[in-house]
mmCIF file of C-alpha atoms in Angstrom:
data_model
loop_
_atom_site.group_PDB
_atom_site.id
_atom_site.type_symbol
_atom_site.label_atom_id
_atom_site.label_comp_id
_atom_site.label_asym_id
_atom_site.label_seq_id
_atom_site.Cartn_x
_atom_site.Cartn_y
_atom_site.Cartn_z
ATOM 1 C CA UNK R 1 14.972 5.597 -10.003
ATOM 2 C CA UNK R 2 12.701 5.871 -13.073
ATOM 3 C CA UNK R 3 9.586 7.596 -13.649
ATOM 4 C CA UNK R 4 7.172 4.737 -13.589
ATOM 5 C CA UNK R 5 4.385 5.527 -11.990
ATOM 6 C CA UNK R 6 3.842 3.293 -8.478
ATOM 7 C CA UNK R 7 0.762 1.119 -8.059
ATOM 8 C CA UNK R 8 -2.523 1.829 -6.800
ATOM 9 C CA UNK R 9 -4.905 1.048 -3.866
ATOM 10 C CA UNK R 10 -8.176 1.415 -2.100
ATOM 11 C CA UNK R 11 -8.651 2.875 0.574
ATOM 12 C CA UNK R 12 -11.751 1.367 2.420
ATOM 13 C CA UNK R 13 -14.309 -1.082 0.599
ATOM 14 C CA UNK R 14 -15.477 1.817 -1.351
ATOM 15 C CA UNK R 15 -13.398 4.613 -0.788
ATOM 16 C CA UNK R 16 -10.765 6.278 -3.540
ATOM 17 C CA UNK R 17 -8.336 4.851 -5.219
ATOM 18 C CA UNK R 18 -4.682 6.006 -4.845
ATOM 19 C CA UNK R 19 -1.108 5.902 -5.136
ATOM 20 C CA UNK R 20 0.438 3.562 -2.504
ATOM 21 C CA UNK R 21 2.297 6.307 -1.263
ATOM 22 C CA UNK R 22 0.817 9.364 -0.223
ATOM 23 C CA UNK R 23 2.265 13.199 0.381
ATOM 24 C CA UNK R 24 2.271 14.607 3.939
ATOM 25 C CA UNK R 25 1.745 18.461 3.130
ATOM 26 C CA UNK R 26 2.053 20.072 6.465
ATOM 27 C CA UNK R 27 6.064 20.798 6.676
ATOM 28 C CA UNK R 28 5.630 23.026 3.415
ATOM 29 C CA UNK R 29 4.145 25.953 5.865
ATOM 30 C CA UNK R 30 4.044 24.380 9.165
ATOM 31 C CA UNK R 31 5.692 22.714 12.244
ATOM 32 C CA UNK R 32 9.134 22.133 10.489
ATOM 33 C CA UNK R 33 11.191 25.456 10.129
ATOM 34 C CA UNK R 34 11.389 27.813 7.146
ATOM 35 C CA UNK R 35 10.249 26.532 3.644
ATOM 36 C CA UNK R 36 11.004 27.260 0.491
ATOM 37 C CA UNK R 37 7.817 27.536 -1.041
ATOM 38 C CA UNK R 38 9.336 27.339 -4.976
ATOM 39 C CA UNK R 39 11.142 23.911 -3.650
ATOM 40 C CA UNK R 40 7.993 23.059 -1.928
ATOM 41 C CA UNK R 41 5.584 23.412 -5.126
ATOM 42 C CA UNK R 42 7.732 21.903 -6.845
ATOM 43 C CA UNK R 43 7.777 18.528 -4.815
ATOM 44 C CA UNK R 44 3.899 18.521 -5.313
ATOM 45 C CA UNK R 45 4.662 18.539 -8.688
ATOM 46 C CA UNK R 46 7.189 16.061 -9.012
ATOM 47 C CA UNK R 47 4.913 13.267 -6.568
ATOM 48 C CA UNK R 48 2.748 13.349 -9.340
ATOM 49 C CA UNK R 49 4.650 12.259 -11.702
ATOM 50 C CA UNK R 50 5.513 9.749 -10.261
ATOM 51 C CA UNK R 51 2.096 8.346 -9.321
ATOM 52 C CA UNK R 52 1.090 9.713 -5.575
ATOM 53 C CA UNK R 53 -2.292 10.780 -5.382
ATOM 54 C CA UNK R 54 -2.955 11.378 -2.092
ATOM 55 C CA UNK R 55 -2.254 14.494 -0.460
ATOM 56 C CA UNK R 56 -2.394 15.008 3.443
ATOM 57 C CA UNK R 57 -3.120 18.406 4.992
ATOM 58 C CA UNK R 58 -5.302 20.234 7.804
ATOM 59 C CA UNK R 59 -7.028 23.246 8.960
ATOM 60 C CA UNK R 60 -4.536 23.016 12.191
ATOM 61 C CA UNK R 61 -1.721 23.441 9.742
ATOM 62 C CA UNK R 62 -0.586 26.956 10.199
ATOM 63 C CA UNK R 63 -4.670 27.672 11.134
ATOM 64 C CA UNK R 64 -5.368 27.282 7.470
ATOM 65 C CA UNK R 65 -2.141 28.493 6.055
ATOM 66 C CA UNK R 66 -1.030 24.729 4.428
ATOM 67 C CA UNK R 67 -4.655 24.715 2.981
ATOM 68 C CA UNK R 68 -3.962 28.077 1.197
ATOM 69 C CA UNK R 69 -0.543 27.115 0.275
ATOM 70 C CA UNK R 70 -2.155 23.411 -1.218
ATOM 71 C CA UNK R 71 -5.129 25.143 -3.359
ATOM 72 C CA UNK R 72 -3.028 26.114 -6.659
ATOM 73 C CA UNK R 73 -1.925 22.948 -7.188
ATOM 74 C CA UNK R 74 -5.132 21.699 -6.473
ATOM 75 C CA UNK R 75 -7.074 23.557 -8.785
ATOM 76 C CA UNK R 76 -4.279 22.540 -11.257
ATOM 77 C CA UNK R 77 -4.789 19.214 -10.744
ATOM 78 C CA UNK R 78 -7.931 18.803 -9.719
ATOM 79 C CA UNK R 79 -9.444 15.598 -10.821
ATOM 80 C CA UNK R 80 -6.014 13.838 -10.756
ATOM 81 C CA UNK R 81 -5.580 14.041 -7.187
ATOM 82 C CA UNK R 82 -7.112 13.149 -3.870
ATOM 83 C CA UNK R 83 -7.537 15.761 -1.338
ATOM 84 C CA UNK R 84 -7.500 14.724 2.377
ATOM 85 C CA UNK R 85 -8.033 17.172 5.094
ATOM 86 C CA UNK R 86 -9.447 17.379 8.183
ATOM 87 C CA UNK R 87 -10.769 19.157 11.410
ATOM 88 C CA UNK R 88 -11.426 18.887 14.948
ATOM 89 C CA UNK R 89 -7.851 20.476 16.199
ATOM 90 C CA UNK R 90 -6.066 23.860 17.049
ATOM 91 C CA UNK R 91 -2.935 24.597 17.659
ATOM 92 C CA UNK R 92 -2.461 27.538 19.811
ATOM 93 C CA UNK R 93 -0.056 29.835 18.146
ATOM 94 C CA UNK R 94 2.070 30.467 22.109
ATOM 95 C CA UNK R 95 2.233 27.423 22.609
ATOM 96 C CA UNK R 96 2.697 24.492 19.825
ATOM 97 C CA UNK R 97 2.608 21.477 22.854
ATOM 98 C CA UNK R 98 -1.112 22.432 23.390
ATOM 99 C CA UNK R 99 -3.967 20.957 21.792
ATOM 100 C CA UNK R 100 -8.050 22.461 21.386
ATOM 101 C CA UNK R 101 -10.127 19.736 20.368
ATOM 102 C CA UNK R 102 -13.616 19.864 18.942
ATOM 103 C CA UNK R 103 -16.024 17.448 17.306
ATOM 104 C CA UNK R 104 -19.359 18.923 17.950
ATOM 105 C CA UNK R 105 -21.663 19.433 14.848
ATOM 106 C CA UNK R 106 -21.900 23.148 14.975
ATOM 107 C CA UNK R 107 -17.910 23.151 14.939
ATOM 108 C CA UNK R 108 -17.610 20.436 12.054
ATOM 109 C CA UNK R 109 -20.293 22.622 9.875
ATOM 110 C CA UNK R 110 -18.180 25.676 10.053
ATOM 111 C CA UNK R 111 -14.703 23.780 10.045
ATOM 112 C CA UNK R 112 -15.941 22.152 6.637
ATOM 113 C CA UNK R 113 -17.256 25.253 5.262
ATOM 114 C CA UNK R 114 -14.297 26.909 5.745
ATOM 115 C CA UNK R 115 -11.944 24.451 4.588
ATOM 116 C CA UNK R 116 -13.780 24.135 1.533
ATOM 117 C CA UNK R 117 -13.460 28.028 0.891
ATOM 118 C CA UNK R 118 -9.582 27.659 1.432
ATOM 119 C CA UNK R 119 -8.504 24.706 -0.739
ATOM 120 C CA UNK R 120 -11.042 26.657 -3.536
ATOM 121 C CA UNK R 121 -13.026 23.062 -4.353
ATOM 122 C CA UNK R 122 -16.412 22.147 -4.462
ATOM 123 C CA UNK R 123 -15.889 18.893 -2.348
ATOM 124 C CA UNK R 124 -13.218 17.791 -0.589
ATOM 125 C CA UNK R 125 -12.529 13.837 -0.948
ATOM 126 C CA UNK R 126 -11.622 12.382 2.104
ATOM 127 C CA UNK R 127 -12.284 14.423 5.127
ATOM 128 C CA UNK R 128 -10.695 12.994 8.578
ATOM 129 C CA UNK R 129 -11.845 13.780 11.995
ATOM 130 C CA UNK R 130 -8.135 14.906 13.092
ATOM 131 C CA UNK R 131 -8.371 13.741 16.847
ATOM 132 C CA UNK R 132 -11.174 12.763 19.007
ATOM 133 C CA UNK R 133 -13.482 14.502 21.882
ATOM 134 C CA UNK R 134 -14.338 12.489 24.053
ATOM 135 C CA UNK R 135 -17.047 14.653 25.517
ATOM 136 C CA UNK R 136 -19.162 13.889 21.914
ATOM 137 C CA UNK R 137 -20.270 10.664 21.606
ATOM 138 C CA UNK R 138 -18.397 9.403 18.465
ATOM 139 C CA UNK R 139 -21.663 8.228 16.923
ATOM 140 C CA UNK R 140 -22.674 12.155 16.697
ATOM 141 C CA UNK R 141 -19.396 13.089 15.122
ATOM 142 C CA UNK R 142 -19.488 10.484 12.519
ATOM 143 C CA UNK R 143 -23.163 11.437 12.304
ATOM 144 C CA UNK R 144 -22.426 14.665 11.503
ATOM 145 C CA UNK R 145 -19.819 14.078 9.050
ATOM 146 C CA UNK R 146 -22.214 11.680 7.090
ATOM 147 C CA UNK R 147 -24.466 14.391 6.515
ATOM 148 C CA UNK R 148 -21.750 16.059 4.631
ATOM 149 C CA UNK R 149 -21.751 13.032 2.351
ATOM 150 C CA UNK R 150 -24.896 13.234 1.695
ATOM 151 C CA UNK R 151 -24.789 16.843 1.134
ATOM 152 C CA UNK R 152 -22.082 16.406 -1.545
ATOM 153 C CA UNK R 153 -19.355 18.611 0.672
ATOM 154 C CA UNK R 154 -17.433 15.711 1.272
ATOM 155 C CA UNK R 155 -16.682 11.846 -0.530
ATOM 156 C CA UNK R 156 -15.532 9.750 1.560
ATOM 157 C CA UNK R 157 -14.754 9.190 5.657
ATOM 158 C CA UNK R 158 -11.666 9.198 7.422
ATOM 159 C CA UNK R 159 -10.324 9.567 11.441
ATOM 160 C CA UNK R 160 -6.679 9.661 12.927
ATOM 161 C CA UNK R 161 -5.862 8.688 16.319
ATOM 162 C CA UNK R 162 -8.930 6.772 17.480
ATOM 163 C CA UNK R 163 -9.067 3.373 19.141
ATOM 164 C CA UNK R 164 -10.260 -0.112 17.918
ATOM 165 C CA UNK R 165 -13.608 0.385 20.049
ATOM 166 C CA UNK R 166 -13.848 4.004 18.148
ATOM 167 C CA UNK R 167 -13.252 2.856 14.831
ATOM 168 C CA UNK R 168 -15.870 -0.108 15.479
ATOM 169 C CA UNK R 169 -18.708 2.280 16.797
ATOM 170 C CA UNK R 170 -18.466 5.108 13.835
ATOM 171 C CA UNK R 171 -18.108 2.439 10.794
ATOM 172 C CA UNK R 172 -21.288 1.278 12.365
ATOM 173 C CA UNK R 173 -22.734 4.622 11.444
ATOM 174 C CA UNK R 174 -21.171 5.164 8.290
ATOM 175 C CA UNK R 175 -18.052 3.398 6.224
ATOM 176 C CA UNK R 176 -14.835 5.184 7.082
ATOM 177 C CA UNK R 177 -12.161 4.762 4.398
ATOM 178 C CA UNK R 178 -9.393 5.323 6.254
ATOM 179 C CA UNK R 179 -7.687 5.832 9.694
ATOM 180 C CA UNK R 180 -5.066 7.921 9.960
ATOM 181 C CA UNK R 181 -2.110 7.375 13.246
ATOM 182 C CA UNK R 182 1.617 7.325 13.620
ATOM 183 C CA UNK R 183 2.981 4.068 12.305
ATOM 184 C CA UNK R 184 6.455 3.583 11.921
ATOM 185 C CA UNK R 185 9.947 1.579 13.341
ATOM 186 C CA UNK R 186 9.521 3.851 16.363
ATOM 187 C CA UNK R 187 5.624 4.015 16.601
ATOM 188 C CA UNK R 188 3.977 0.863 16.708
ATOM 189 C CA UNK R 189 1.075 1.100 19.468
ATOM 190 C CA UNK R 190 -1.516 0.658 16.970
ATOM 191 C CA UNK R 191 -0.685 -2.802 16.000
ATOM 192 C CA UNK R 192 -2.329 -4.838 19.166
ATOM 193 C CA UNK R 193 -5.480 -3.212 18.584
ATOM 194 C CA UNK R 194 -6.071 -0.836 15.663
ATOM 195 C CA UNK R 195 -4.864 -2.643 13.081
ATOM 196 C CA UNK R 196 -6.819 -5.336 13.606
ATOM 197 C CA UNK R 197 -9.694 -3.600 14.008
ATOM 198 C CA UNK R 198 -9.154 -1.434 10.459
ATOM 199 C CA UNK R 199 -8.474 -4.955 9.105
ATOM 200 C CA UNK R 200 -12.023 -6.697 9.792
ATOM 201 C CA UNK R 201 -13.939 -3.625 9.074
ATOM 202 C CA UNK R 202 -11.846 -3.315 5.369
ATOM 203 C CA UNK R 203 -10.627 -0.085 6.258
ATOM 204 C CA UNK R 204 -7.367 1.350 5.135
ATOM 205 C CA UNK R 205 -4.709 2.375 7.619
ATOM 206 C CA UNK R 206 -2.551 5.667 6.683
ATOM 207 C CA UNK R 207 0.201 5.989 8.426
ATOM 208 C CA UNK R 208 1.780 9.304 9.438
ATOM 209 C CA UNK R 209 5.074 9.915 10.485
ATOM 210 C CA UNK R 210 6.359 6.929 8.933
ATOM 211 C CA UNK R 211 9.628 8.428 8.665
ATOM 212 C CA UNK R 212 9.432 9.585 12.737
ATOM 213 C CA UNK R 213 9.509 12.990 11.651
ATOM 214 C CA UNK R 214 12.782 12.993 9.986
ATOM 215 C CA UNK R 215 14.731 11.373 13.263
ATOM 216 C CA UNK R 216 14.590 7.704 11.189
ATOM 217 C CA UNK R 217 16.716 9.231 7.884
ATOM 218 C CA UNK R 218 19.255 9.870 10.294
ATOM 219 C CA UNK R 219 19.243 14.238 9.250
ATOM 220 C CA UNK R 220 19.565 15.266 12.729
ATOM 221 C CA UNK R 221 19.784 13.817 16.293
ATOM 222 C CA UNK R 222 19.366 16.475 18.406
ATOM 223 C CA UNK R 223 15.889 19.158 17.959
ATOM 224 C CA UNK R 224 17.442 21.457 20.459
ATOM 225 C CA UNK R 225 21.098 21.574 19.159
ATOM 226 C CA UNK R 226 20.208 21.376 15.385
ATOM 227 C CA UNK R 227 16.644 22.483 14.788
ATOM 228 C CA UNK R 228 15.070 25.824 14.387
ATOM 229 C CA UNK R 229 13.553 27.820 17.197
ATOM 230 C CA UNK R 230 10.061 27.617 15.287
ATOM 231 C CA UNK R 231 10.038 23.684 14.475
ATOM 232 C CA UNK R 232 8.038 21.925 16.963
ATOM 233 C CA UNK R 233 10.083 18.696 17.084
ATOM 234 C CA UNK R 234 11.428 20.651 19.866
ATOM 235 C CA UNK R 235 8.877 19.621 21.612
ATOM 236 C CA UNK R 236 8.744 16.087 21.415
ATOM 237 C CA UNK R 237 10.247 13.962 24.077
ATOM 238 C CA UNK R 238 11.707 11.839 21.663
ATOM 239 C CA UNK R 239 14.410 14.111 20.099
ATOM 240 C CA UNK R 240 15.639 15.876 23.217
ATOM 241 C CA UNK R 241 17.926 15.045 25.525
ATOM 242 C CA UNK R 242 19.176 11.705 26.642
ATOM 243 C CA UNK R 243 16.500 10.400 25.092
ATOM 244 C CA UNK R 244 17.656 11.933 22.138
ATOM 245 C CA UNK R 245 21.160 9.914 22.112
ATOM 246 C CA UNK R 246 19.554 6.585 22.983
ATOM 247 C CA UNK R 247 17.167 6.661 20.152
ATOM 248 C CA UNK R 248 20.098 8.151 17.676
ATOM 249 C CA UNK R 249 21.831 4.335 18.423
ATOM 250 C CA UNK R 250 18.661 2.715 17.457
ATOM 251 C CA UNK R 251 19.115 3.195 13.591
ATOM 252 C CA UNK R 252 22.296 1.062 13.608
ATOM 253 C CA UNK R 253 20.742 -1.939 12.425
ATOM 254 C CA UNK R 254 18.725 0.103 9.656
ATOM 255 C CA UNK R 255 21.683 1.856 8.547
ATOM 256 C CA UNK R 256 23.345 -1.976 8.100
ATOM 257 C CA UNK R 257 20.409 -2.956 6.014
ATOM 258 C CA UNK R 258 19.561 0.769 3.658
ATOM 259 C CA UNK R 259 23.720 -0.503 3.289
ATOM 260 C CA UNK R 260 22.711 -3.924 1.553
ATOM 261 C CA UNK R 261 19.838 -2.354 -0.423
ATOM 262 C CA UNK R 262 21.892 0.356 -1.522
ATOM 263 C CA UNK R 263 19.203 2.693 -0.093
ATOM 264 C CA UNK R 264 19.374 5.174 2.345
ATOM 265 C CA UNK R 265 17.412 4.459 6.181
ATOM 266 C CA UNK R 266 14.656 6.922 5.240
ATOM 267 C CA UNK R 267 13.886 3.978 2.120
ATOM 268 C CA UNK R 268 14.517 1.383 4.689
ATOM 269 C CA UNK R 269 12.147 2.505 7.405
ATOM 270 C CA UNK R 270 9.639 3.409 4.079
ATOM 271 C CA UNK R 271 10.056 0.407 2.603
ATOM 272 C CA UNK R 272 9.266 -1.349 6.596
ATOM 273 C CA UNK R 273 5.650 0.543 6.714
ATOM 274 C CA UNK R 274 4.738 -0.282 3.271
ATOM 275 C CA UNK R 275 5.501 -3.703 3.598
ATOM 276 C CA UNK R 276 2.991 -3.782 6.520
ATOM 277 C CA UNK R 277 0.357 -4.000 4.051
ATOM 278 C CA UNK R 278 1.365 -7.559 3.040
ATOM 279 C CA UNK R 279 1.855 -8.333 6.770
ATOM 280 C CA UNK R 280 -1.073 -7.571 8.110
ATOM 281 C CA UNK R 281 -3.234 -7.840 5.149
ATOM 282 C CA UNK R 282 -5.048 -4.623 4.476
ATOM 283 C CA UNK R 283 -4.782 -1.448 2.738
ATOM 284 C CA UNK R 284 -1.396 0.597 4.346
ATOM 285 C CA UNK R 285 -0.932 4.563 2.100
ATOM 286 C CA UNK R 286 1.929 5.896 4.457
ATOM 287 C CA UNK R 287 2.358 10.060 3.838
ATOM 288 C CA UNK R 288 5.733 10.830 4.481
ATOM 289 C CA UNK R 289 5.907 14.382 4.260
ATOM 290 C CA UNK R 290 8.686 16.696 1.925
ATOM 291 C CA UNK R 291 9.345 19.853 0.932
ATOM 292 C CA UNK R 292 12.171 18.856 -1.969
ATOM 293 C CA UNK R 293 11.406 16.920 -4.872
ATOM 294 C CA UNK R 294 14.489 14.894 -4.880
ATOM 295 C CA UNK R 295 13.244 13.464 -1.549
ATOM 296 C CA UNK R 296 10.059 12.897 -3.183
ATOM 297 C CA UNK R 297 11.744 10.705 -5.639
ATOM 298 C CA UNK R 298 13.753 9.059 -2.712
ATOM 299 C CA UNK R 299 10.671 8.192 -0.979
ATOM 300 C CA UNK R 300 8.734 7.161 -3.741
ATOM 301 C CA UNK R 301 11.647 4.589 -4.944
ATOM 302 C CA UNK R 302 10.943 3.235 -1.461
ATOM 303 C CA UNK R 303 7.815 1.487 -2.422
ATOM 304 C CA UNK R 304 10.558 -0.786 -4.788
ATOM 305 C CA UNK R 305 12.687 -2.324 -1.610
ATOM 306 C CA UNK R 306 11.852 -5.404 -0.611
ATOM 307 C CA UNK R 307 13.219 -6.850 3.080
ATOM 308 C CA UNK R 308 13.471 -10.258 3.716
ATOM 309 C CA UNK R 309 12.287 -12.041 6.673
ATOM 310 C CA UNK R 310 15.946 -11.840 8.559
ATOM 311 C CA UNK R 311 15.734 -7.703 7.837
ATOM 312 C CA UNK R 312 12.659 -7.933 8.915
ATOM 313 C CA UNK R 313 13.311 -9.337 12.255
ATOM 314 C CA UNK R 314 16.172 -6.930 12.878
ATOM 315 C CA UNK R 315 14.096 -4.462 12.733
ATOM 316 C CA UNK R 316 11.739 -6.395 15.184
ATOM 317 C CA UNK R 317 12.503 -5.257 18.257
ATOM 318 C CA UNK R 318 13.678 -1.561 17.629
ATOM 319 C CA UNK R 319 10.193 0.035 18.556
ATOM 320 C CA UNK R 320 10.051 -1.457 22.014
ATOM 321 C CA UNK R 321 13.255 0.147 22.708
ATOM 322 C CA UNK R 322 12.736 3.649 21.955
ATOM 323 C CA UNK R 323 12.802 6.464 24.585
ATOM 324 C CA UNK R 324 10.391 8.485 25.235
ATOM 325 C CA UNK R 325 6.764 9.264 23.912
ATOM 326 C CA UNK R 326 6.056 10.274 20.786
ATOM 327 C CA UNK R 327 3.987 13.437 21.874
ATOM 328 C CA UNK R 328 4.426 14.876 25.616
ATOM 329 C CA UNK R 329 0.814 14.658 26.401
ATOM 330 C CA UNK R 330 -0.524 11.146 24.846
ATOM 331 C CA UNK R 331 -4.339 11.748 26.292
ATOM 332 C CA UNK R 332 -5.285 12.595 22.623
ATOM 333 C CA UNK R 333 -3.788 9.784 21.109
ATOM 334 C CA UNK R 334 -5.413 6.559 20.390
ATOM 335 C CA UNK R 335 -2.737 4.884 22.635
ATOM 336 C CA UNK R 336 -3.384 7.062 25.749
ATOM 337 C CA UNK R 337 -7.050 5.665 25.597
ATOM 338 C CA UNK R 338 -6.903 1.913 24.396
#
């Protein structure tokens, strides 16, 4: 690995210009267990160096902890790097499986005013909708959030988890840069209808979770057996249980390929999502999220592996065989409503 920086790309027709690999912030002070918030600074650090631009966090995250932890570096860094945040969902403290979503204006207005005050900036530069109500008409969200443009609090548009028919009806009201959903070996819902959708409109698709929270680099198997009491992959259907063994099974054929490459399956299943933006010919920024700046590195090297078209179709099939849902309750998802 050497320090060269990686390429850059747009996100949207007009949106910012980034890294092709982004940095999912919420693990340094939420969801994942304890942090080590020296470690954790210091892999915000190190992704810039090597050339990632894009950093992912929420006001959900720790209810505005992760913004807080984020602003330093931030302020640091300010006009080298692109901050991405968002609003819309709470997580209630007893109980991490539950979801409070909002996307009325009076809610955005204070969400944005607040994030703003947290993350210490004047503007924040790409501002997501984090998941969708669907008792607001989506053309008054996006409304809403346009107004912020205009008012200078926020550059650019972006929304996670929303449908091909959603993305269609808020680009009408304004150009969104960027939709953010799970993408990844295990996660591939998006792909019949979404994708398409962000590639007509020339708008960039961000995939989270491209590493399926941690389950694809093969670093545990298990949530209940090997994960803290506090980390909320607990909760997922995915990493319990039987379902848990089945899936384990399923990174056979990456380990045989990260094996070739000399890589290890976290670059493999990286390398599989970035490559997606040649396949399907738009704009792909996953955010796989760290707390350790050696992983950084590791994931950043990823955007250097190749596959060929035989890796390519052993990895085919591998999505269509996982068990279990990647959330318990899928309503707010975009795949629980295409």
């Amino acid at each position: 690995m050497t320090d060269a920086r990686i390429p850059t790309v747009r996100l949207g027709e007009n949106g910012p210009e980034v890294g092709i690999q982004g940095l999912g912030c919420m693990g340094m002070s939420f969801a994942y267990g304890p942090t080590d918030a020296g470690q954790a600074r210091a892999a915000l650090e190190r992704a810039l160096e090597l050339g990632v631009t894009l950093y992912d966090t929420a006001d959900a995250y720790g209810a505005g902890e992760n913004e807080r932890f984020l602003s330093p570096f931030f302020t640091a860094h300010r006009e080298e790097v692109v901050i991405a945040t968002k609003f819309a969902l709470s997580i209630p403290q007893d109980d991490p499986t539950k979801r409070i979503i909002r996307n009325d204006a009076p809610y955005i207005r204070e969400a944005v005013e607040a994030s703003l005050k947290r993350l210490d900036v004047d503007v924040i530069d790409l501002y997501y909708m984090h998941r969708r109500d669907v008792n607001v008409p989506i053309e008054e969200t996006v409304g809403t959030m346009a107004e912020l443009v205009r008012e200078g609090k926020v550059k650019y548009l972006g929304l996670s988890e929303v449908t091909a028919d959603e993305l269609r009806a808020a680009h009408a009201v304004h150009p969104i840069a960027a939709v953010q959903s799970e993408w990844s070996l295990f996660s591939r819902d998006i792909e019949a209808k979404v994708v398409p959708a962000a590639r007509d409109l020339g708008v960039a698709l961000v995939p989270y979770s491209p590493l399926g929270r941690g389950f694809l680099t093969g670093s545990f198997t298990h949530a209940e057996q090997e994960l803290t009491a506090d980390d909320f992959r607990r909760h997922q259907p995915r990493f319990t249980g039987a379902n848990a063994t089945a899936n384990a099974a399923l990174l056979e054929p990456i380990r045989a390929i990260a094996e070739a490459h000399d890589a290890t399956l976290g670059q493999i299943a990286l390398a599989w999502v970035q490559q997606r933006a040649t396949i399907d010919a738009l704009p792909v920024v996953p955010i796989p999220g760290t707390r350790k700046p050696g992983r950084v590195a590791e994931n950043v090297a990823a955007t250097a592996v190749v596959l060929t078209d035989e890796e390519l179709s052993r990895l085919e099939h591998i999505a269509a065989k996982v068990a279990g849902e990647r959330y318990a309750d899928m309503a707010f998802t975009s795949a629980g409503r295409e």
